[in-house]
């Protein structure tokens, strides 16, 4: 068995415990037995080979081997600030951004936004990040940040961070613009950014960025940006 499972706390002294949904997945879906081998990761960039030592009612005890650490990053951090779409499209968005290596997702609060990032919605998105990491082999979780407005996102990004507003009227992506620096890309809601939001973003230093000649759905625009930056 080479299935991957998420550890809510890293191993100690060669031992780890899976609980909650992860334990249920291993026992009820994978029908594991004592002695089965799995891989566990802690979301902080490390993974361990592990062997099932004990199967409890609500948890599974594991013996873990030597850790494997993610390689040093060779690019700047990439943050996508996205006016979330509705329903299942959120899950799809999070899955793809995780697979593409985006570091953080900020649910962007906008005038024309249609989906509210409630605490329950954020929890669902975090669970989708874990599921995507399990499936794609990523050991560092994509961070789901607190919902924020465009001004807040742009005012608090670091001095060397390049910021972009995804907008069909902008210039196409140019690698030399970023050159290993951290980047933040803002993607608007289905109704688009208002003229005031566009002006505010530019006043705070964001550059308009075109992602192609057609009007993209929110999640397509976010994924197209991730594929260029991450
Ligand atoms: N009618 C809206 C407008 O005029 O902006 C369309 C909004 S689009 C469905 C949702 C978001 O995706 C936009 O606010 C923008 O951030 C991004 N987007 C869509 N197409 C894009 C493109 N070709 N280039 C860059 N960003 C795009």
mmCIF file of C-alpha atoms and ligand atoms in Angstrom:
data_model
loop_
_atom_site.group_PDB
_atom_site.id
_atom_site.type_symbol
_atom_site.label_atom_id
_atom_site.label_comp_id
_atom_site.label_asym_id
_atom_site.label_seq_id
_atom_site.Cartn_x
_atom_site.Cartn_y
_atom_site.Cartn_z
ATOM 1 C CA UNK A 1 0.000 0.000 0.000
ATOM 2 C CA UNK A 2 1.592 3.356 -0.939
ATOM 3 C CA UNK A 3 -1.374 5.573 -0.088
ATOM 4 C CA UNK A 4 -0.615 8.958 1.459
ATOM 5 C CA UNK A 5 -2.153 10.174 4.722
ATOM 6 C CA UNK A 6 -2.071 13.545 6.427
ATOM 7 C CA UNK A 7 -0.745 13.811 9.988
ATOM 8 C CA UNK A 8 -2.230 16.595 12.062
ATOM 9 C CA UNK A 9 0.901 16.473 14.261
ATOM 10 C CA UNK A 10 4.373 15.415 13.134
ATOM 11 C CA UNK A 11 5.857 12.102 14.330
ATOM 12 C CA UNK A 12 7.778 11.913 17.628
ATOM 13 C CA UNK A 13 10.442 9.328 18.425
ATOM 14 C CA UNK A 14 9.509 7.214 15.413
ATOM 15 C CA UNK A 15 5.776 7.124 16.233
ATOM 16 C CA UNK A 16 2.755 8.929 14.812
ATOM 17 C CA UNK A 17 -1.012 8.743 15.140
ATOM 18 C CA UNK A 18 -3.624 9.194 12.432
ATOM 19 C CA UNK A 19 -7.014 10.353 13.646
ATOM 20 C CA UNK A 20 -10.309 11.790 12.379
ATOM 21 C CA UNK A 21 -11.005 11.482 8.640
ATOM 22 C CA UNK A 22 -7.503 10.191 7.937
ATOM 23 C CA UNK A 23 -7.895 7.253 10.318
ATOM 24 C CA UNK A 24 -11.350 6.523 8.863
ATOM 25 C CA UNK A 25 -9.942 6.614 5.337
ATOM 26 C CA UNK A 26 -7.191 4.166 6.252
ATOM 27 C CA UNK A 27 -9.367 1.719 8.187
ATOM 28 C CA UNK A 28 -12.773 1.899 6.473
ATOM 29 C CA UNK A 29 -11.902 2.756 2.876
ATOM 30 C CA UNK A 30 -8.456 1.192 2.527
ATOM 31 C CA UNK A 31 -9.308 -1.591 5.021
ATOM 32 C CA UNK A 32 -5.742 -1.577 6.332
ATOM 33 C CA UNK A 33 -4.273 -4.306 8.550
ATOM 34 C CA UNK A 34 -1.468 -4.201 11.084
ATOM 35 C CA UNK A 35 1.833 -4.309 9.184
ATOM 36 C CA UNK A 36 0.538 -2.462 6.084
ATOM 37 C CA UNK A 37 2.844 0.236 4.743
ATOM 38 C CA UNK A 38 1.748 3.774 3.930
ATOM 39 C CA UNK A 39 3.297 7.226 3.491
ATOM 40 C CA UNK A 40 2.441 10.063 5.856
ATOM 41 C CA UNK A 41 3.088 13.797 5.481
ATOM 42 C CA UNK A 42 2.694 16.672 7.901
ATOM 43 C CA UNK A 43 1.865 19.517 5.513
ATOM 44 C CA UNK A 44 5.071 21.313 6.482
ATOM 45 C CA UNK A 45 7.257 19.846 3.730
ATOM 46 C CA UNK A 46 8.185 16.401 5.071
ATOM 47 C CA UNK A 47 6.955 12.868 4.388
ATOM 48 C CA UNK A 48 7.716 9.565 6.102
ATOM 49 C CA UNK A 49 7.308 5.903 5.183
ATOM 50 C CA UNK A 50 5.167 4.310 7.900
ATOM 51 C CA UNK A 51 3.877 0.931 9.043
ATOM 52 C CA UNK A 52 0.534 0.324 10.748
ATOM 53 C CA UNK A 53 1.281 -0.767 14.340
ATOM 54 C CA UNK A 54 -2.171 -0.695 15.978
ATOM 55 C CA UNK A 55 -5.698 -0.068 14.723
ATOM 56 C CA UNK A 56 -7.905 1.607 17.317
ATOM 57 C CA UNK A 57 -11.574 2.540 17.239
ATOM 58 C CA UNK A 58 -10.896 6.159 16.250
ATOM 59 C CA UNK A 59 -7.194 6.244 15.496
ATOM 60 C CA UNK A 60 -4.336 4.323 13.948
ATOM 61 C CA UNK A 61 -0.867 4.141 15.508
ATOM 62 C CA UNK A 62 2.057 4.075 13.098
ATOM 63 C CA UNK A 63 5.786 3.390 13.281
ATOM 64 C CA UNK A 64 7.543 5.820 10.981
ATOM 65 C CA UNK A 65 10.862 5.647 9.136
ATOM 66 C CA UNK A 66 13.301 8.318 8.024
ATOM 67 C CA UNK A 67 11.789 11.577 6.692
ATOM 68 C CA UNK A 68 12.075 12.825 3.141
ATOM 69 C CA UNK A 69 12.119 16.637 2.899
ATOM 70 C CA UNK A 70 10.867 18.777 0.035
ATOM 71 C CA UNK A 71 13.712 20.405 -1.931
ATOM 72 C CA UNK A 72 14.574 24.083 -1.350
ATOM 73 C CA UNK A 73 12.314 26.357 -3.403
ATOM 74 C CA UNK A 74 13.911 27.993 -6.428
ATOM 75 C CA UNK A 75 11.208 30.626 -6.936
ATOM 76 C CA UNK A 76 9.416 33.274 -4.930
ATOM 77 C CA UNK A 77 6.196 32.543 -3.060
ATOM 78 C CA UNK A 78 3.034 32.728 -5.175
ATOM 79 C CA UNK A 79 -0.233 33.967 -3.678
ATOM 80 C CA UNK A 80 -3.522 33.920 -5.551
ATOM 81 C CA UNK A 81 -6.180 36.281 -4.184
ATOM 82 C CA UNK A 82 -9.387 35.091 -5.799
ATOM 83 C CA UNK A 83 -13.029 36.185 -5.562
ATOM 84 C CA UNK A 84 -14.323 32.671 -4.925
ATOM 85 C CA UNK A 85 -16.785 31.110 -7.356
ATOM 86 C CA UNK A 86 -19.807 29.206 -6.010
ATOM 87 C CA UNK A 87 -20.266 25.556 -5.025
ATOM 88 C CA UNK A 88 -18.152 22.767 -6.416
ATOM 89 C CA UNK A 89 -16.108 25.185 -8.497
ATOM 90 C CA UNK A 90 -14.365 26.236 -5.255
ATOM 91 C CA UNK A 91 -13.190 22.692 -4.604
ATOM 92 C CA UNK A 92 -11.991 22.355 -8.170
ATOM 93 C CA UNK A 93 -10.128 25.671 -7.917
ATOM 94 C CA UNK A 94 -8.375 24.633 -4.707
ATOM 95 C CA UNK A 95 -7.457 21.216 -6.088
ATOM 96 C CA UNK A 96 -5.829 22.664 -9.202
ATOM 97 C CA UNK A 97 -4.012 25.495 -7.410
ATOM 98 C CA UNK A 98 -2.600 22.954 -4.956
ATOM 99 C CA UNK A 99 -1.420 20.679 -7.773
ATOM 100 C CA UNK A 100 0.214 23.603 -9.553
ATOM 101 C CA UNK A 101 2.237 24.560 -6.467
ATOM 102 C CA UNK A 102 0.571 27.831 -5.405
ATOM 103 C CA UNK A 103 1.707 28.733 -1.874
ATOM 104 C CA UNK A 104 -1.359 30.617 -0.551
ATOM 105 C CA UNK A 105 -4.937 31.322 -1.545
ATOM 106 C CA UNK A 106 -6.681 34.416 -0.206
ATOM 107 C CA UNK A 107 -10.487 34.428 -0.586
ATOM 108 C CA UNK A 108 -10.807 37.935 -2.053
ATOM 109 C CA UNK A 109 -13.720 40.081 -0.870
ATOM 110 C CA UNK A 110 -14.992 42.201 -3.774
ATOM 111 C CA UNK A 111 -17.988 44.411 -4.517
ATOM 112 C CA UNK A 112 -19.464 41.972 -7.032
ATOM 113 C CA UNK A 113 -18.408 38.764 -5.237
ATOM 114 C CA UNK A 114 -20.965 35.943 -5.114
ATOM 115 C CA UNK A 115 -19.603 33.516 -2.500
ATOM 116 C CA UNK A 116 -18.922 34.308 1.132
ATOM 117 C CA UNK A 117 -15.849 32.672 2.662
ATOM 118 C CA UNK A 118 -17.518 31.658 5.946
ATOM 119 C CA UNK A 119 -15.483 29.723 8.547
ATOM 120 C CA UNK A 120 -17.273 26.540 7.399
ATOM 121 C CA UNK A 121 -16.346 27.273 3.771
ATOM 122 C CA UNK A 122 -12.708 27.894 4.752
ATOM 123 C CA UNK A 123 -12.669 24.577 6.609
ATOM 124 C CA UNK A 124 -13.985 22.811 3.482
ATOM 125 C CA UNK A 125 -11.291 24.481 1.373
ATOM 126 C CA UNK A 126 -8.593 23.382 3.838
ATOM 127 C CA UNK A 127 -9.882 19.821 3.617
ATOM 128 C CA UNK A 128 -9.741 20.042 -0.188
ATOM 129 C CA UNK A 129 -6.096 21.145 0.064
ATOM 130 C CA UNK A 130 -5.295 18.043 2.129
ATOM 131 C CA UNK A 131 -7.118 15.768 -0.333
ATOM 132 C CA UNK A 132 -5.227 17.335 -3.250
ATOM 133 C CA UNK A 133 -1.871 16.983 -1.434
ATOM 134 C CA UNK A 134 -2.624 13.325 -0.719
ATOM 135 C CA UNK A 135 -3.378 12.706 -4.368
ATOM 136 C CA UNK A 136 -0.612 14.758 -6.025
ATOM 137 C CA UNK A 137 2.345 14.029 -3.739
ATOM 138 C CA UNK A 138 2.744 17.561 -2.401
ATOM 139 C CA UNK A 139 4.046 17.628 1.201
ATOM 140 C CA UNK A 140 3.513 21.330 1.969
ATOM 141 C CA UNK A 141 -0.099 22.430 2.338
ATOM 142 C CA UNK A 142 -1.309 25.392 0.295
ATOM 143 C CA UNK A 143 -2.304 27.971 2.921
ATOM 144 C CA UNK A 144 -5.905 29.164 2.917
ATOM 145 C CA UNK A 145 -5.746 32.664 4.358
ATOM 146 C CA UNK A 146 -8.513 34.717 5.958
ATOM 147 C CA UNK A 147 -10.819 36.516 3.523
ATOM 148 C CA UNK A 148 -9.530 40.003 2.716
ATOM 149 C CA UNK A 149 -10.257 42.938 0.445
ATOM 150 C CA UNK A 150 -8.013 44.006 -2.393
ATOM 151 C CA UNK A 151 -6.621 47.045 -0.530
ATOM 152 C CA UNK A 152 -5.652 44.897 2.440
ATOM 153 C CA UNK A 153 -3.953 42.256 0.278
ATOM 154 C CA UNK A 154 -1.955 44.817 -1.682
ATOM 155 C CA UNK A 155 -1.098 47.040 1.285
ATOM 156 C CA UNK A 156 0.371 44.115 3.216
ATOM 157 C CA UNK A 157 2.414 42.310 0.593
ATOM 158 C CA UNK A 158 6.179 42.551 1.095
ATOM 159 C CA UNK A 159 8.316 45.294 -0.497
ATOM 160 C CA UNK A 160 9.897 42.949 -3.041
ATOM 161 C CA UNK A 161 6.557 41.315 -3.967
ATOM 162 C CA UNK A 162 5.270 41.892 -7.504
ATOM 163 C CA UNK A 163 1.495 42.381 -7.598
ATOM 164 C CA UNK A 164 -0.823 41.826 -10.560
ATOM 165 C CA UNK A 165 -4.497 42.376 -11.296
ATOM 166 C CA UNK A 166 -5.770 39.748 -13.747
ATOM 167 C CA UNK A 167 -7.519 41.774 -16.416
ATOM 168 C CA UNK A 168 -8.023 41.175 -20.129
ATOM 169 C CA UNK A 169 -6.842 44.706 -20.911
ATOM 170 C CA UNK A 170 -3.407 44.146 -19.365
ATOM 171 C CA UNK A 171 -0.082 43.071 -20.851
ATOM 172 C CA UNK A 172 0.754 39.385 -21.265
ATOM 173 C CA UNK A 173 2.903 37.612 -18.685
ATOM 174 C CA UNK A 174 6.626 38.244 -18.952
ATOM 175 C CA UNK A 175 8.924 35.990 -16.889
ATOM 176 C CA UNK A 176 11.552 38.695 -16.573
ATOM 177 C CA UNK A 177 9.052 40.831 -14.595
ATOM 178 C CA UNK A 178 9.039 38.377 -11.716
ATOM 179 C CA UNK A 179 12.496 36.750 -11.875
ATOM 180 C CA UNK A 180 12.213 34.646 -8.725
ATOM 181 C CA UNK A 181 10.468 37.342 -6.656
ATOM 182 C CA UNK A 182 7.307 36.641 -4.646
ATOM 183 C CA UNK A 183 4.120 37.412 -6.575
ATOM 184 C CA UNK A 184 0.485 38.141 -5.730
ATOM 185 C CA UNK A 185 -2.178 37.829 -8.442
ATOM 186 C CA UNK A 186 -5.706 39.181 -7.899
ATOM 187 C CA UNK A 187 -8.580 37.524 -9.774
ATOM 188 C CA UNK A 188 -12.016 39.137 -9.802
ATOM 189 C CA UNK A 189 -15.549 37.711 -9.514
ATOM 190 C CA UNK A 190 -17.812 36.632 -12.405
ATOM 191 C CA UNK A 191 -19.108 40.205 -12.644
ATOM 192 C CA UNK A 192 -15.545 41.529 -12.797
ATOM 193 C CA UNK A 193 -13.764 44.144 -10.676
ATOM 194 C CA UNK A 194 -15.491 47.536 -10.467
ATOM 195 C CA UNK A 195 -13.711 50.552 -12.026
ATOM 196 C CA UNK A 196 -12.994 51.744 -8.451
ATOM 197 C CA UNK A 197 -11.367 48.418 -7.539
ATOM 198 C CA UNK A 198 -9.235 48.492 -10.690
ATOM 199 C CA UNK A 199 -8.120 52.051 -9.919
ATOM 200 C CA UNK A 200 -7.406 51.202 -6.259
ATOM 201 C CA UNK A 201 -5.327 48.162 -7.258
ATOM 202 C CA UNK A 202 -3.259 50.209 -9.681
ATOM 203 C CA UNK A 203 -2.804 53.008 -7.136
ATOM 204 C CA UNK A 204 -1.402 50.364 -4.758
ATOM 205 C CA UNK A 205 1.115 49.229 -7.377
ATOM 206 C CA UNK A 206 -0.620 46.280 -9.082
ATOM 207 C CA UNK A 207 0.085 45.797 -12.787
ATOM 208 C CA UNK A 208 -2.744 44.661 -15.095
ATOM 209 C CA UNK A 209 -2.026 41.218 -16.455
ATOM 210 C CA UNK A 210 -3.721 39.616 -19.457
ATOM 211 C CA UNK A 211 -4.165 35.856 -19.434
ATOM 212 C CA UNK A 212 -5.251 35.605 -23.053
ATOM 213 C CA UNK A 213 -7.730 37.054 -25.529
ATOM 214 C CA UNK A 214 -10.911 35.467 -24.119
ATOM 215 C CA UNK A 215 -13.029 36.094 -21.033
ATOM 216 C CA UNK A 216 -12.126 33.346 -18.553
ATOM 217 C CA UNK A 217 -14.276 32.038 -15.705
ATOM 218 C CA UNK A 218 -12.866 32.905 -12.281
ATOM 219 C CA UNK A 219 -11.303 29.503 -11.681
ATOM 220 C CA UNK A 220 -9.869 29.305 -15.208
ATOM 221 C CA UNK A 221 -8.217 32.719 -14.747
ATOM 222 C CA UNK A 222 -6.765 31.666 -11.366
ATOM 223 C CA UNK A 223 -5.409 28.415 -12.809
ATOM 224 C CA UNK A 224 -3.987 30.188 -15.876
ATOM 225 C CA UNK A 225 -2.196 32.625 -13.534
ATOM 226 C CA UNK A 226 -0.928 29.775 -11.345
ATOM 227 C CA UNK A 227 0.454 27.960 -14.389
ATOM 228 C CA UNK A 228 2.467 31.059 -15.304
ATOM 229 C CA UNK A 229 3.782 31.969 -11.855
ATOM 230 C CA UNK A 230 3.989 28.824 -9.714
HETATM 231 N N1 LIG B 1 -17.427 40.648 -17.312
HETATM 232 C C1 LIG B 1 -16.307 40.519 -16.423
HETATM 233 C C2 LIG B 1 -15.285 41.618 -16.684
HETATM 234 O O1 LIG B 1 -15.499 42.354 -17.619
HETATM 235 O O2 LIG B 1 -14.274 41.722 -15.983
HETATM 236 C C3 LIG B 1 -15.707 39.168 -16.572
HETATM 237 C C4 LIG B 1 -15.114 38.673 -15.308
HETATM 238 S S1 LIG B 1 -14.253 37.151 -15.463
HETATM 239 C C5 LIG B 1 -15.576 36.028 -15.616
HETATM 240 C C6 LIG B 1 -13.653 36.885 -13.835
HETATM 241 C C7 LIG B 1 -12.254 37.388 -13.568
HETATM 242 O O3 LIG B 1 -11.310 36.585 -14.270
HETATM 243 C C8 LIG B 1 -11.945 38.812 -14.002
HETATM 244 O O4 LIG B 1 -12.360 39.757 -13.029
HETATM 245 C C9 LIG B 1 -10.449 38.783 -14.195
HETATM 246 O O5 LIG B 1 -9.769 39.015 -12.966
HETATM 247 C C10 LIG B 1 -10.189 37.356 -14.654
HETATM 248 N N2 LIG B 1 -10.077 37.234 -16.105
HETATM 249 C C11 LIG B 1 -10.994 36.725 -16.967
HETATM 250 N N3 LIG B 1 -10.513 36.722 -18.234
HETATM 251 C C12 LIG B 1 -9.259 37.224 -18.171
HETATM 252 C C13 LIG B 1 -8.231 37.459 -19.144
HETATM 253 N N4 LIG B 1 -8.398 37.190 -20.420
HETATM 254 N N5 LIG B 1 -7.057 37.975 -18.711
HETATM 255 C C14 LIG B 1 -6.870 38.263 -17.399
HETATM 256 N N6 LIG B 1 -7.790 38.069 -16.452
HETATM 257 C C15 LIG B 1 -8.970 37.539 -16.824
#
